[in-house]
Coordinates of C-alpha atoms and ligand atoms in Angstrom, one line a residue:
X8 CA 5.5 9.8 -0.4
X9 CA 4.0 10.4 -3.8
X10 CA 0.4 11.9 -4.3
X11 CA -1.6 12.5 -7.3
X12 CA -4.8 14.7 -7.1
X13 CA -7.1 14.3 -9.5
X14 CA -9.7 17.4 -10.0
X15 CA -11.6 19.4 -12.1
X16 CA -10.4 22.6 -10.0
X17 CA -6.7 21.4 -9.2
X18 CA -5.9 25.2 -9.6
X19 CA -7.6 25.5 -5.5
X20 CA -4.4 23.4 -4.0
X21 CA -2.1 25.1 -5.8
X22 CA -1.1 28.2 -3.7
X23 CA -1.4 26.3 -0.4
X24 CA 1.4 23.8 -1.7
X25 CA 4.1 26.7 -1.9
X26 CA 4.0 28.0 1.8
X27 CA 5.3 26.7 5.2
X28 CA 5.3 23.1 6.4
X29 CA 3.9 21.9 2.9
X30 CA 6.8 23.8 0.8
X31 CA 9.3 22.5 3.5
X32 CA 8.1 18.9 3.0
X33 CA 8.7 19.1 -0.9
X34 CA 11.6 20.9 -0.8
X35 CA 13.6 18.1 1.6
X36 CA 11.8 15.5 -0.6
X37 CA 9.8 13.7 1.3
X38 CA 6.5 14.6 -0.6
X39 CA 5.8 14.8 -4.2
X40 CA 2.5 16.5 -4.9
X41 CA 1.4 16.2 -8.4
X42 CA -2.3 18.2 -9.6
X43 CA -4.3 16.8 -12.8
X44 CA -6.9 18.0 -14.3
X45 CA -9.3 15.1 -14.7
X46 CA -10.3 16.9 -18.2
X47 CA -7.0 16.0 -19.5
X48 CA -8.4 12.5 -19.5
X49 CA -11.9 13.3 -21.4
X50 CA -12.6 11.0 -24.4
X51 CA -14.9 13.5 -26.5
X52 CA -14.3 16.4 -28.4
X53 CA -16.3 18.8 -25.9
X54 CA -13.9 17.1 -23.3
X55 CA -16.8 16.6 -20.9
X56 CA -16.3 14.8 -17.8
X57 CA -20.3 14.9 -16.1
X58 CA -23.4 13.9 -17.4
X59 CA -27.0 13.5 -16.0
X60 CA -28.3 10.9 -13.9
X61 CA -29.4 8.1 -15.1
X62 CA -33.2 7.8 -13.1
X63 CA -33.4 11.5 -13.3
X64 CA -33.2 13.8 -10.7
X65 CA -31.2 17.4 -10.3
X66 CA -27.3 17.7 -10.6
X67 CA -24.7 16.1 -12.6
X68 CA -22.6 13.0 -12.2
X69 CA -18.6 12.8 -12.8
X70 CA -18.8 10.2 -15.6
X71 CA -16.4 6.8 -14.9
X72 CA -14.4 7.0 -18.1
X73 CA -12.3 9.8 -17.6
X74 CA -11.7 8.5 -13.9
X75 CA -10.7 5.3 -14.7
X76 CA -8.4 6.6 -17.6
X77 CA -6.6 8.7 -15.3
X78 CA -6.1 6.1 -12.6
X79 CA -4.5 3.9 -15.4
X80 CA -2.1 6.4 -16.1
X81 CA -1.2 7.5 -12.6
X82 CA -1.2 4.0 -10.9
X83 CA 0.0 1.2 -13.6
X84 CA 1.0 -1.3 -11.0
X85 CA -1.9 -0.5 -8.7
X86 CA -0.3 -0.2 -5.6
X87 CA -1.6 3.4 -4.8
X88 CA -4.1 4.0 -2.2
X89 CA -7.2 5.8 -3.6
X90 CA -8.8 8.0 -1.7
X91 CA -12.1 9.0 -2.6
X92 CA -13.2 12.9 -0.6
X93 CA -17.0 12.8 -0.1
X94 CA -19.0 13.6 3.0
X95 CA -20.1 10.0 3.2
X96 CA -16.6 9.1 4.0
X97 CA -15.3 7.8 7.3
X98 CA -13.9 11.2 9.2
X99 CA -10.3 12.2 8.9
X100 CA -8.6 12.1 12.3
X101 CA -5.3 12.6 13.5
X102 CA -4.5 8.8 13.2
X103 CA -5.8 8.7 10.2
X104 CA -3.6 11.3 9.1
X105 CA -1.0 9.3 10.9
X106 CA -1.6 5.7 9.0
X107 CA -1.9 7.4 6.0
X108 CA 1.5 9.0 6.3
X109 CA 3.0 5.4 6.3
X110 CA 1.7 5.2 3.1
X111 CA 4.2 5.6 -0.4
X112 CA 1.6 6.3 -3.0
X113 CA -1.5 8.0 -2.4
X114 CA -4.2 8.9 -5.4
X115 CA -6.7 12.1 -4.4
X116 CA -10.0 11.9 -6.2
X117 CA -12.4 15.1 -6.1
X118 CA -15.9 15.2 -6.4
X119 CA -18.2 17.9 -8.2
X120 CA -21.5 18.6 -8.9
X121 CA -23.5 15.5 -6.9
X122 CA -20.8 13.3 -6.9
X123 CA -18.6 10.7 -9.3
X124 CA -20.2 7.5 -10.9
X125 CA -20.9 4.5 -8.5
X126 CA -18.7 2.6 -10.5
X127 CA -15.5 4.9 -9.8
X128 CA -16.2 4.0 -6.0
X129 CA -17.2 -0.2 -6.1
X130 CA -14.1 -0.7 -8.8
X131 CA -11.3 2.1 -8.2
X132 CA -11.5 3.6 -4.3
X133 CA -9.6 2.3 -1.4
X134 CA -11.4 4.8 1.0
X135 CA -13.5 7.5 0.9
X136 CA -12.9 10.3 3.5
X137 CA -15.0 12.8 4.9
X138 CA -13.6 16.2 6.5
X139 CA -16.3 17.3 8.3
X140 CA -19.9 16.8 8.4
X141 CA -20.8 19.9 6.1
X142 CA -21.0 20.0 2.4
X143 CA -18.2 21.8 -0.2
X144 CA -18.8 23.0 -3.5
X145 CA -16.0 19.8 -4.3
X146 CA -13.7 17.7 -2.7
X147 CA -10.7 20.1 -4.0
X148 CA -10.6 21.8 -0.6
X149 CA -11.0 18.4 1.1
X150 CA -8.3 17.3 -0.6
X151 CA -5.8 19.7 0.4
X152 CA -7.1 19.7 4.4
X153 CA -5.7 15.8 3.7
X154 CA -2.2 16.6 2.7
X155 CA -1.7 19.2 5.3
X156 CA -2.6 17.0 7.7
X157 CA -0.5 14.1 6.0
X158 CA 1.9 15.9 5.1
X159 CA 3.5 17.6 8.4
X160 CA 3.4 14.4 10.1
X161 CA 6.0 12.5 7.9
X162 CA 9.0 11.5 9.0
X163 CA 11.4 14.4 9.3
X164 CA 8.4 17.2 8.6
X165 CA 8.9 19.0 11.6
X166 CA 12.1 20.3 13.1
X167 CA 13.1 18.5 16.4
X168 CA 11.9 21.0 18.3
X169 CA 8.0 20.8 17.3
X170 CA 8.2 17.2 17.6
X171 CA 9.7 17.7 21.3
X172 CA 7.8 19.5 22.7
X173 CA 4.5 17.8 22.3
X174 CA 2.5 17.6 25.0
X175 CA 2.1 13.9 26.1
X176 CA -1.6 14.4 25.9
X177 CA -2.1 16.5 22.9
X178 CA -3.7 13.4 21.2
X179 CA -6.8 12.9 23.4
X180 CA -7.8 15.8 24.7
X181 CA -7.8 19.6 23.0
X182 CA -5.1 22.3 23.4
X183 CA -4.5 24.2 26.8
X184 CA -4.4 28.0 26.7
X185 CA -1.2 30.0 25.0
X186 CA 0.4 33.4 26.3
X187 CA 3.3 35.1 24.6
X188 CA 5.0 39.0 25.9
X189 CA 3.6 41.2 27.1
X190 CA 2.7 40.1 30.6
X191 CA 0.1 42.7 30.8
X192 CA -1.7 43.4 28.0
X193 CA -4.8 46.2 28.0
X194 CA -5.6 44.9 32.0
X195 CA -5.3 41.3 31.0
X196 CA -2.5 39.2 32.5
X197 CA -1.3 36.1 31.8
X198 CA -1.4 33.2 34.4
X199 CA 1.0 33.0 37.3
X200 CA 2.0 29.9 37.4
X201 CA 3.1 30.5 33.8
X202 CA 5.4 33.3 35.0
X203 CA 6.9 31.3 38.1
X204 CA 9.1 29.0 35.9
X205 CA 7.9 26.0 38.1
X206 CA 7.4 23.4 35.1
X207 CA 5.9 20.8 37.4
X208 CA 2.9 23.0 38.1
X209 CA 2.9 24.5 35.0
X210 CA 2.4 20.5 33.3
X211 CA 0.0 20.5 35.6
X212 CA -2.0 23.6 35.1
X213 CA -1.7 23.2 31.1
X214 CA -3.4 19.4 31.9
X215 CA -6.2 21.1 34.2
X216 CA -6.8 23.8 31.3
X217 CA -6.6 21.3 28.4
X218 CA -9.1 18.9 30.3
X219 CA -11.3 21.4 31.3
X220 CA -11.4 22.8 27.8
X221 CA -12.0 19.8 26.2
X222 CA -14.9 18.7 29.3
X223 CA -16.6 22.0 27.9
X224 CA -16.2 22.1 24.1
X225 CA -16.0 18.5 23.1
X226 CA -17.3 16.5 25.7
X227 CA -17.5 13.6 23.2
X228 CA -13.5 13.1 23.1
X229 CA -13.8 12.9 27.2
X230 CA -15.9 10.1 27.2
X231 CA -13.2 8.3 25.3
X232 CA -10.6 8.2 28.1
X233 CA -10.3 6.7 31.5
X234 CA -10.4 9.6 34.3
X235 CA -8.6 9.6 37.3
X236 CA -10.2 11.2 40.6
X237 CA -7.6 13.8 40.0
X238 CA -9.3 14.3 36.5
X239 CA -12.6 14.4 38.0
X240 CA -11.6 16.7 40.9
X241 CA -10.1 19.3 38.1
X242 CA -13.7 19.5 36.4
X243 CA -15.8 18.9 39.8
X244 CA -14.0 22.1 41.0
X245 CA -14.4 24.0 37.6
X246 CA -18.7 23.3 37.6
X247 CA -18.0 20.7 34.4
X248 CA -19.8 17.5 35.2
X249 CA -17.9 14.3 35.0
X250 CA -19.4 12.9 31.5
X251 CA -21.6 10.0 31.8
X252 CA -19.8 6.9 30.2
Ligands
ADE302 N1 -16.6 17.0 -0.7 C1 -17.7 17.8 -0.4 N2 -17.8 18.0 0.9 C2 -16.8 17.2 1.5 C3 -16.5 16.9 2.9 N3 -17.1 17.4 3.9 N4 -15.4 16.1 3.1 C4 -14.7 15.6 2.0 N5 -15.0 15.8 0.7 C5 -16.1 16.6 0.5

């Protein structure tokens, strides 16, 4: 896979690009990251890439030429995907992350100041993607959440092991609890079960926790899945109320 980000701050994705799962991917090849400065594609001699709103109104808008320019040169048979990062996109989720993973080309476009030029979006954007329901100072940071996310999921990103020794439900529901050595630890000890090297009731207590964890923090993602009574039981017994559907 192949992406191009295009910023006015590409220098923010830089660093993150060179350590762990993201260096590993580039390293065996199966991602190319390439950063642009969209100023590189300025038409004028001040190089400017924002001007005002037309209709008035605070903050600046990332003018289309430059945009369109640089998609030219980046995507000359237009077969990328271009991704637009704004918070009026359509959330990034793990599938997402998945589907685009099956992608070969994809085209990164960050916003500034209030935002690119209407046209940039009707003419040039595949799909625009939101992180998070929260505004950033740009979509640079955006932008990089995307490839992390994109990027350890390819083919081949993580080692056998990783891959393994994912939990069957880890897509639905959130993580169960984690202990490493010591067994004690200032008064606090881990789990039983977790010592007992029973892996049938360890599955099952890692379910219970994960369910229970996800009944109390994101309620939203339970109402999503078809419980069992067993399911019900675990959260009955734990004071979480089975969600209404
Ligand atoms: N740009 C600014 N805020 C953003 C967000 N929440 N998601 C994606 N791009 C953004």
């Amino acid at each position: 896979m192949k992406i191009d980000v295009l910023a006015l701050f590409p220098e923010i994705v830089a660093p993150a690009l060179k350590t762990g799962i993201l260096k590993r991917v580039q390293d065996t090849a199966k991602l190319t990251v390439n950063l642009h400065n969209l100023r590189d594609w300025a038409t004028d001699k001040h190089k400017s890439v924002d001007d005002y709103p037309y209709g008035g109104g605070a903050g600046m808008i990332l003018k289309p030429e430059p945009i369109f320019a640089a998609v030219a040169t980046l995507n000359p048979r237009e077969t990328a995907h271009i991704i637009y990062l704004t918070p009026q996109g359509i959330p990034l989720t793990q599938g997402l992350a998945e589907s685009l993973s099956l992608e070969t080309h994809l085209i990164l476009l960050c916003g500034r100041y209030k935002g690119v030029d209407e046209r940039v979006r009707d003419k040039l954007v595949t799909t625009e993607i939101s992180i998070g329901d929260y505004v950033l100072s740009g979509g640079e940071i955006a932008a990089l959440v995307l490839i992390d996310a994109v990027g350890r999921v390819l083919p081949g990103a993580l080692g056998d092991y990783e891959s393994a020794h994912v939990d069957s439900f880890s897509q639905d529901l959130l993580d169960h609890p984690h202990y490493t050595r010591p067994a004690e630890f200032a008064g606090m000890h881990v789990p039983e079960v977790l010592l007992s090297g029973h892996h049938e009731n360890i599955e099952k207590w890692r379910y219970a926790e994960a369910l229970k964890r996800t009944a109390k923090h994101r309620p939203d993602l339970l109402q999503k899945l078809e419980l069992s009574e067993e399911d019900i039981a675990i959260l009955k017994a734990a004071g979480l109320v089975e969600p209404t559907k």
